[in-house]
Short mmCIF file of C-alpha atoms in Angstrom, two decimals:
data_model
loop_
_atom_site.label_atom_id
_atom_site.label_comp_id
_atom_site.label_asym_id
_atom_site.label_seq_id
_atom_site.Cartn_x
_atom_site.Cartn_y
_atom_site.Cartn_z
CA MET A 1 27.27 -3.40 -103.11
CA VAL A 2 26.75 -6.56 -101.17
CA TRP A 3 28.46 -5.08 -98.12
CA PHE A 4 26.37 -1.88 -98.40
CA SER A 5 23.09 -3.82 -98.60
CA ARG A 6 23.96 -5.82 -95.47
CA VAL A 7 24.72 -2.67 -93.50
CA THR A 8 21.43 -1.13 -94.66
CA LYS A 9 19.47 -4.18 -93.57
CA LEU A 10 21.25 -4.08 -90.18
CA HIS A 11 20.25 -0.45 -89.53
CA TYR A 12 16.74 -1.18 -90.72
CA GLY A 13 16.42 -4.10 -88.26
CA VAL A 14 17.71 -2.04 -85.33
CA LEU A 15 15.25 0.73 -86.15
CA ARG A 16 12.29 -1.68 -86.31
CA CYS A 17 13.37 -3.32 -83.01
CA SER A 18 13.50 0.05 -81.27
CA LEU A 19 10.07 1.02 -82.61
CA SER A 20 8.58 -2.29 -81.51
CA SER A 21 9.95 -1.83 -77.96
CA ALA A 22 8.56 1.72 -77.74
CA SER A 23 5.09 0.98 -79.13
CA GLY A 24 4.62 -2.39 -77.47
CA LYS A 25 3.91 -4.13 -80.80
CA SER A 26 5.59 -7.34 -81.79
CA TYR A 27 6.93 -8.11 -85.24
CA SER A 28 7.92 -11.37 -86.73
CA ALA A 29 11.51 -12.28 -86.12
CA ILE A 30 11.78 -13.70 -89.66
CA GLN A 31 11.95 -10.19 -91.13
CA VAL A 32 14.95 -9.24 -88.92
CA PRO A 33 18.32 -10.76 -89.67
CA TYR A 34 20.10 -12.87 -87.10
CA LEU A 35 22.45 -10.09 -86.12
CA SER A 36 19.63 -7.63 -85.65
CA ARG A 37 17.79 -10.13 -83.47
CA GLN A 38 20.86 -10.46 -81.21
CA TRP A 39 21.13 -6.66 -81.05
CA CYS A 40 17.50 -6.33 -79.98
CA ARG A 41 17.91 -9.09 -77.39
CA TYR A 42 20.79 -7.43 -75.55
CA GLY A 43 20.33 -3.80 -76.45
CA ALA A 44 16.57 -3.27 -75.84
CA PRO A 45 15.64 -1.47 -72.51
CA ARG A 46 14.34 -3.68 -69.73
CA PRO A 47 11.47 -2.76 -67.32
CA VAL A 48 12.69 -0.94 -64.19
CA HIS A 49 11.68 -2.15 -60.66
CA TYR A 50 11.82 0.29 -57.72
CA TYR A 51 12.61 -0.98 -54.22
CA SER A 52 12.25 0.89 -50.90
CA THR A 53 15.41 1.56 -48.93
CA LEU A 54 13.53 1.05 -45.62
CA PRO A 55 13.67 -2.50 -44.23
CA PRO A 56 10.36 -4.19 -43.48
CA ALA A 57 8.78 -3.51 -40.08
CA THR A 58 9.56 -5.93 -37.25
CA ASP A 59 6.99 -7.25 -34.79
CA ILE A 60 7.92 -7.06 -31.09
CA SER A 61 5.83 -7.96 -28.06
CA VAL A 62 5.93 -6.37 -24.61
CA GLN A 63 6.54 -9.06 -22.00
CA TYR A 64 6.13 -8.93 -18.25
CA LYS A 65 9.08 -9.95 -16.12
CA TYR A 66 8.94 -9.82 -12.34
CA GLY A 67 5.65 -7.94 -12.54
CA ARG A 68 7.01 -5.13 -14.74
CA PRO A 69 6.66 -4.65 -18.55
CA VAL A 70 9.90 -5.13 -20.48
CA LEU A 71 10.47 -4.01 -24.09
CA SER A 72 13.25 -5.69 -26.11
CA LEU A 73 14.45 -3.52 -29.01
CA PRO A 74 17.27 -4.20 -31.52
CA LEU A 75 19.77 -1.36 -31.48
CA PRO A 76 21.20 -0.31 -34.87
CA SER A 77 24.83 0.17 -33.80
CA ARG A 78 25.33 -3.14 -32.05
CA SER A 79 22.70 -5.21 -33.93
CA GLU A 80 21.55 -6.87 -30.73
CA LEU A 81 18.50 -6.83 -28.51
CA CYS A 82 18.42 -4.50 -25.54
CA GLN A 83 15.80 -4.77 -22.81
CA PHE A 84 14.17 -1.59 -21.52
CA SER A 85 12.24 -1.82 -18.27
CA LEU A 86 9.08 0.29 -18.42
CA ARG A 87 7.50 2.08 -15.47
CA PRO A 88 3.95 2.80 -16.61
CA MET A 89 2.92 5.18 -13.83
CA LEU A 90 6.23 7.07 -13.57
CA MET A 91 7.48 7.13 -17.16
CA THR A 92 6.59 9.14 -20.27
CA VAL A 93 7.41 8.78 -23.97
CA THR A 94 10.28 11.25 -23.52
CA ASP A 95 11.87 9.04 -20.86
CA LEU A 96 11.66 5.97 -23.10
CA LEU A 97 13.21 7.74 -26.11
CA SER A 98 15.93 9.23 -23.90
CA ASP A 99 16.80 5.77 -22.60
CA ILE A 100 17.05 4.42 -26.15
CA GLN A 101 19.31 7.26 -27.34
CA ARG A 102 21.39 7.07 -24.18
CA GLU A 103 21.90 3.34 -24.66
CA ASP A 104 22.88 3.66 -28.34
CA PRO A 105 24.42 7.00 -29.45
CA GLY A 106 23.92 5.90 -33.05
CA VAL A 107 20.17 6.49 -32.77
CA ALA A 108 19.61 9.84 -34.48
CA ILE A 109 15.83 9.65 -34.90
CA ALA A 110 13.50 8.06 -32.36
CA ALA A 111 9.75 8.46 -32.07
CA VAL A 112 6.67 6.62 -30.87
CA LEU A 113 3.85 6.23 -33.38
CA ASN A 114 0.36 4.84 -33.12
CA THR A 115 -0.97 2.10 -35.38
CA ASP A 116 -1.98 4.70 -37.98
CA GLY A 117 1.55 6.09 -38.18
CA GLU A 118 0.78 9.30 -36.29
CA ARG A 119 3.36 10.57 -33.82
CA VAL A 120 2.49 10.23 -30.10
CA CYS A 121 3.05 13.26 -27.88
CA THR A 122 6.26 13.04 -25.85
CA THR A 123 4.47 13.92 -22.61
CA THR A 124 2.12 10.95 -22.91
CA SER A 125 2.37 8.45 -20.08
CA ILE A 126 3.67 4.97 -20.86
CA ASP A 127 0.60 3.57 -19.11
CA THR A 128 -1.56 5.22 -21.79
CA VAL A 129 0.68 3.99 -24.61
CA LEU A 130 0.52 0.40 -23.35
CA ASN A 131 -3.27 0.36 -23.58
CA GLN A 132 -3.01 -0.64 -27.26
CA ASP A 133 -0.47 -1.60 -29.92
CA PHE A 134 1.96 1.08 -31.10
CA GLN A 135 5.05 1.57 -33.24
CA ILE A 136 8.57 2.82 -32.56
CA LEU A 137 10.65 4.55 -35.24
CA ILE A 138 14.41 4.21 -34.80
CA ASN A 139 16.38 5.97 -37.53
CA SER A 140 14.81 4.42 -40.68
CA THR A 141 13.34 1.28 -39.10
CA ILE A 142 9.79 0.94 -37.82
CA TYR A 143 9.03 -1.67 -35.16
CA ARG A 144 5.47 -2.76 -34.47
CA ILE A 145 4.99 -3.26 -30.73
CA HIS A 146 2.23 -5.57 -29.52
CA SER A 147 0.99 -4.56 -26.07
CA PRO A 148 -0.83 -7.06 -23.82
CA GLY A 149 -3.28 -4.32 -22.81
CA ARG A 150 -5.14 -3.98 -19.54
CA GLU A 151 -6.69 -7.42 -19.73
CA SER A 152 -3.41 -8.99 -18.70
CA PRO A 153 -3.42 -10.03 -15.01
CA GLU A 154 0.28 -9.25 -14.79
CA HIS A 155 -0.46 -5.74 -16.03
CA SER A 156 -3.06 -5.24 -13.31
CA THR A 157 -0.71 -6.58 -10.65
CA SER A 158 2.17 -4.39 -11.78
CA ILE A 159 -0.05 -1.30 -11.94
CA ASP A 160 -1.34 -1.96 -8.42
CA ASP A 161 2.22 -2.38 -7.20
CA MET A 162 3.22 0.85 -8.90
CA LYS A 163 0.30 2.70 -7.36
CA THR A 164 1.32 1.39 -3.95
CA VAL A 165 4.91 2.51 -4.49
CA VAL A 166 3.77 5.94 -5.66
CA HIS A 167 1.48 6.27 -2.63
CA MET A 168 4.29 5.30 -0.26
CA LEU A 169 6.66 7.71 -2.00
CA GLN A 170 4.16 10.55 -1.78
CA SER A 171 3.55 9.75 1.88
CA ALA A 172 7.29 9.76 2.53
CA LEU A 173 7.74 13.11 0.79
CA ASN A 174 4.78 14.76 2.52
CA LEU A 175 5.22 12.99 5.86
CA PRO A 176 7.16 15.72 7.75
CA GLU A 177 4.59 18.38 6.92
CA HIS A 178 1.74 16.03 7.76
CA GLN A 179 3.41 15.07 11.03
CA LEU A 180 3.80 18.69 12.10
CA LEU A 181 0.18 19.44 11.26
CA ARG A 182 -1.05 16.32 13.04
CA GLN A 183 1.14 17.05 16.07
CA THR A 184 -0.24 20.57 16.32
CA GLN A 185 -3.81 19.25 16.22
CA LEU A 186 -3.07 16.62 18.88
CA LEU A 187 -1.38 19.16 21.16
CA ARG A 188 -4.37 21.46 20.91
CA ARG A 189 -6.71 18.58 21.68
CA LEU A 190 -4.51 17.53 24.59
CA ASP A 191 -4.57 21.02 26.06
CA THR A 192 -8.37 21.21 25.73
CA LEU A 193 -8.86 17.86 27.45
CA LYS A 194 -6.56 18.82 30.31
CA GLN A 195 -8.47 22.06 30.84
CA GLU A 196 -11.76 20.15 30.96
CA LEU A 197 -10.32 17.53 33.29
CA GLY A 198 -8.77 20.06 35.70
CA PRO A 199 -11.91 20.85 37.78
CA LEU A 200 -13.09 17.24 37.58
CA GLU A 201 -9.75 15.99 38.90
CA LEU A 202 -10.07 18.19 41.98
CA VAL A 203 -13.56 16.86 42.75
CA ARG A 204 -12.50 13.28 42.07
CA ALA A 205 -9.51 13.55 44.41
CA GLN A 206 -11.74 14.90 47.19
CA VAL A 207 -14.34 12.17 46.69
CA ALA A 208 -11.59 9.51 46.59
CA ARG A 209 -10.09 10.69 49.88
CA ARG A 210 -13.45 10.49 51.65
CA ALA A 211 -14.24 7.08 50.17
CA GLU A 212 -10.83 5.81 51.24
CA SER A 213 -11.32 7.03 54.79
CA GLN A 214 -14.75 5.40 55.00
CA SER A 215 -13.46 2.06 53.72
CA MET A 216 -10.61 2.18 56.25
CA ARG A 217 -13.11 2.83 59.04
CA VAL A 218 -15.09 -0.23 57.94
CA GLU A 219 -11.91 -2.36 58.02
CA TRP A 220 -11.02 -1.17 61.50
CA ALA A 221 -14.60 -1.79 62.59
CA VAL A 222 -14.46 -5.39 61.36
CA LEU A 223 -11.14 -5.91 63.13
CA ALA A 224 -12.57 -4.49 66.35
CA PHE A 225 -15.64 -6.72 66.06
CA LEU A 226 -13.51 -9.86 65.62
CA ALA A 227 -11.32 -8.86 68.58
CA LEU A 228 -14.37 -8.21 70.73
CA GLN A 229 -15.93 -11.52 69.69
CA GLY A 230 -12.78 -13.47 70.58
CA SER A 231 -12.47 -11.73 73.93
CA PHE A 232 -16.11 -12.38 74.81
CA LEU A 233 -15.85 -16.08 73.90
CA GLY A 234 -12.70 -16.41 76.02
CA TYR A 235 -14.39 -14.74 78.99
CA LEU A 236 -17.36 -17.14 78.74
CA THR A 237 -15.07 -20.14 78.40
CA TRP A 238 -12.75 -19.45 81.37
CA PHE A 239 -14.87 -17.45 83.78
CA VAL A 240 -18.54 -18.28 83.24
CA PHE A 241 -19.02 -21.64 81.51
CA ALA A 242 -16.80 -24.66 80.95
CA TRP A 243 -15.31 -25.71 77.59
CA ASP A 244 -17.87 -28.47 77.25
CA VAL A 245 -20.60 -25.84 77.09
CA MET A 246 -18.77 -23.36 74.84
CA GLU A 247 -17.53 -25.91 72.28
CA PRO A 248 -20.93 -26.24 70.47
CA VAL A 249 -21.28 -22.42 70.57
CA THR A 250 -17.95 -21.90 68.76
CA TYR A 251 -18.94 -24.57 66.23
CA PHE A 252 -22.14 -22.73 65.32
CA ILE A 253 -20.27 -19.41 65.13
CA THR A 254 -17.75 -20.95 62.69
CA TYR A 255 -20.59 -22.46 60.64
CA ALA A 256 -22.35 -19.07 60.46
CA THR A 257 -19.12 -17.43 59.29
CA SER A 258 -18.82 -19.99 56.46
CA MET A 259 -22.40 -19.26 55.45
CA GLY A 260 -21.51 -15.55 55.37
CA PHE A 261 -18.60 -16.22 53.00
CA LEU A 262 -20.87 -18.25 50.72
CA GLY A 263 -23.48 -15.50 50.76
CA TYR A 264 -20.81 -12.95 49.75
CA TYR A 265 -19.85 -15.12 46.76
CA ILE A 266 -23.48 -15.53 45.70
CA LEU A 267 -24.07 -11.77 45.78
CA THR A 268 -20.82 -10.59 44.22
CA LYS A 269 -19.71 -13.63 42.12
CA GLN A 270 -16.24 -13.16 43.60
CA GLU A 271 -14.20 -14.99 46.14
CA LEU A 272 -13.84 -13.20 49.47
CA LEU A 273 -10.28 -11.85 49.31
CA TYR A 274 -9.23 -8.88 51.39
CA PRO A 275 -7.81 -6.69 48.54
CA ASP A 276 -10.86 -7.32 46.35
CA ALA A 277 -13.22 -6.74 49.23
CA LYS A 278 -11.47 -3.46 50.06
CA ASP A 279 -11.66 -2.24 46.44
CA ARG A 280 -15.32 -3.14 46.26
CA GLN A 281 -16.04 -1.26 49.45
CA PHE A 282 -14.05 1.74 48.19
CA LEU A 283 -16.05 1.86 44.93
CA HIS A 284 -19.28 1.63 46.88
CA PHE A 285 -18.40 4.65 49.00
CA PHE A 286 -16.90 6.49 46.00
CA HIS A 287 -20.09 6.27 43.89
CA LYS A 288 -22.21 7.15 46.88
CA ARG A 289 -20.12 10.19 47.66
CA ALA A 290 -19.92 11.21 43.95
CA ALA A 291 -23.70 11.27 43.76
CA MET A 292 -23.77 13.54 46.78
CA GLU A 293 -21.18 15.88 45.24
CA HIS A 294 -22.91 15.82 41.79
CA PHE A 295 -19.74 14.42 40.20
CA ASP A 296 -20.35 13.08 36.61
CA ILE A 297 -18.39 9.83 36.58
CA HIS A 298 -19.31 8.88 32.97
CA ARG A 299 -18.13 12.20 31.58
CA TYR A 300 -14.92 11.96 33.58
CA ASN A 301 -14.21 8.44 32.25
CA ALA A 302 -14.90 9.52 28.64
CA LEU A 303 -12.49 12.45 28.95
CA ARG A 304 -9.84 10.19 30.47
CA ASP A 305 -10.18 7.72 27.58
CA GLN A 306 -9.85 10.53 25.04
CA LEU A 307 -6.79 11.86 26.85
CA ALA A 308 -5.16 8.41 26.79
CA THR A 309 -5.86 8.08 23.05
CA VAL A 310 -4.35 11.49 22.27
CA GLU A 311 -1.24 10.75 24.34
CA SER A 312 -0.82 7.40 22.57
CA ASP A 313 -1.12 9.07 19.14
CA LEU A 314 1.47 11.67 20.13
CA LYS A 315 3.81 8.94 21.30
CA ARG A 316 3.50 7.10 17.99
CA LEU A 317 3.87 10.30 16.00
CA ARG A 318 7.09 11.25 17.74
CA ASN A 319 8.61 7.79 17.32
CA PRO A 320 9.45 7.14 13.61
CA ILE A 321 10.12 3.43 14.23
CA GLN A 322 6.61 2.81 15.58
CA LEU A 323 4.88 5.17 13.15
CA GLN A 324 3.92 2.48 10.60
CA LEU A 325 3.25 -0.28 13.15
CA PRO A 326 -0.24 -1.36 14.19
CA VAL A 327 -1.34 -0.26 17.62
CA ASN A 328 -1.55 -3.85 18.90
CA ASN A 329 2.11 -4.50 17.97
CA ILE A 330 3.48 -1.58 19.99
CA GLN A 331 4.84 -2.78 23.32
CA PRO A 332 5.13 -0.31 26.20
CA SER A 333 8.74 0.65 26.89
CA ASN A 334 10.15 0.05 30.34
#
């Protein structure tokens, strides 16, 4: 009987302990035997805590190195950081995800998310993504990426450099077609200028020949005058008067010639040199004769300048080495 009463009390204590755990009520431990208290302590259900299998998100910042944004991401297979160089103007989200999966074959899921967790379109440009913070999902890990944004001076510099590179690349790709089109336009302009200059060249050559002949006649006339003057002074010196009489006369003639040279300098602001004097005399007769022939010198000079410009452009266009050089740096070839 004693053994039966103890077993009954034991079952009664276990039953009360289970009811107290289910209803949340507490009963005095004095009414439960020592054995039943130990049973309740180790046999009662404990509260269950649920934990997520996803690791906490990691914060990563985009840094600029050598004027280009660089993203350092930890790869799951190797558990190490890998730097990805971003090209904002030439790269899309698809290119970035392809680089990540190509670098680590263990990446099964890769996506770019915004700060709200929404997926970014794969055709979006990296330049647009870098305007604000974003997230990258790699397998089951989410990385929060902090972007410096457009206020960064390095970002502005890199974008300008990229735009310059893109412009140069586009120019290089479209250069042959542009060269052919430009060459055709210049050839047409060259042909038009030559047709306009054809009749003017004939008139100019005729006027130039007559001006040259007139200037030569003036030169021969001056030579004849000097020869006649020397002969006359010699005749007076040896046959009419003595040297004592003719010496002051030659002095005054020399002095008058010096005054003539000075007068020429005052009028022309040039020293009396024979080539310069001949050219000046030629231009004088040329303009005089052109006015008589109704030859438009200003129009002829303008057409000649345009022709020289077109020929220079054609020369630069046909020479790839001098194509990108300034005009002042191009030296004429011998």
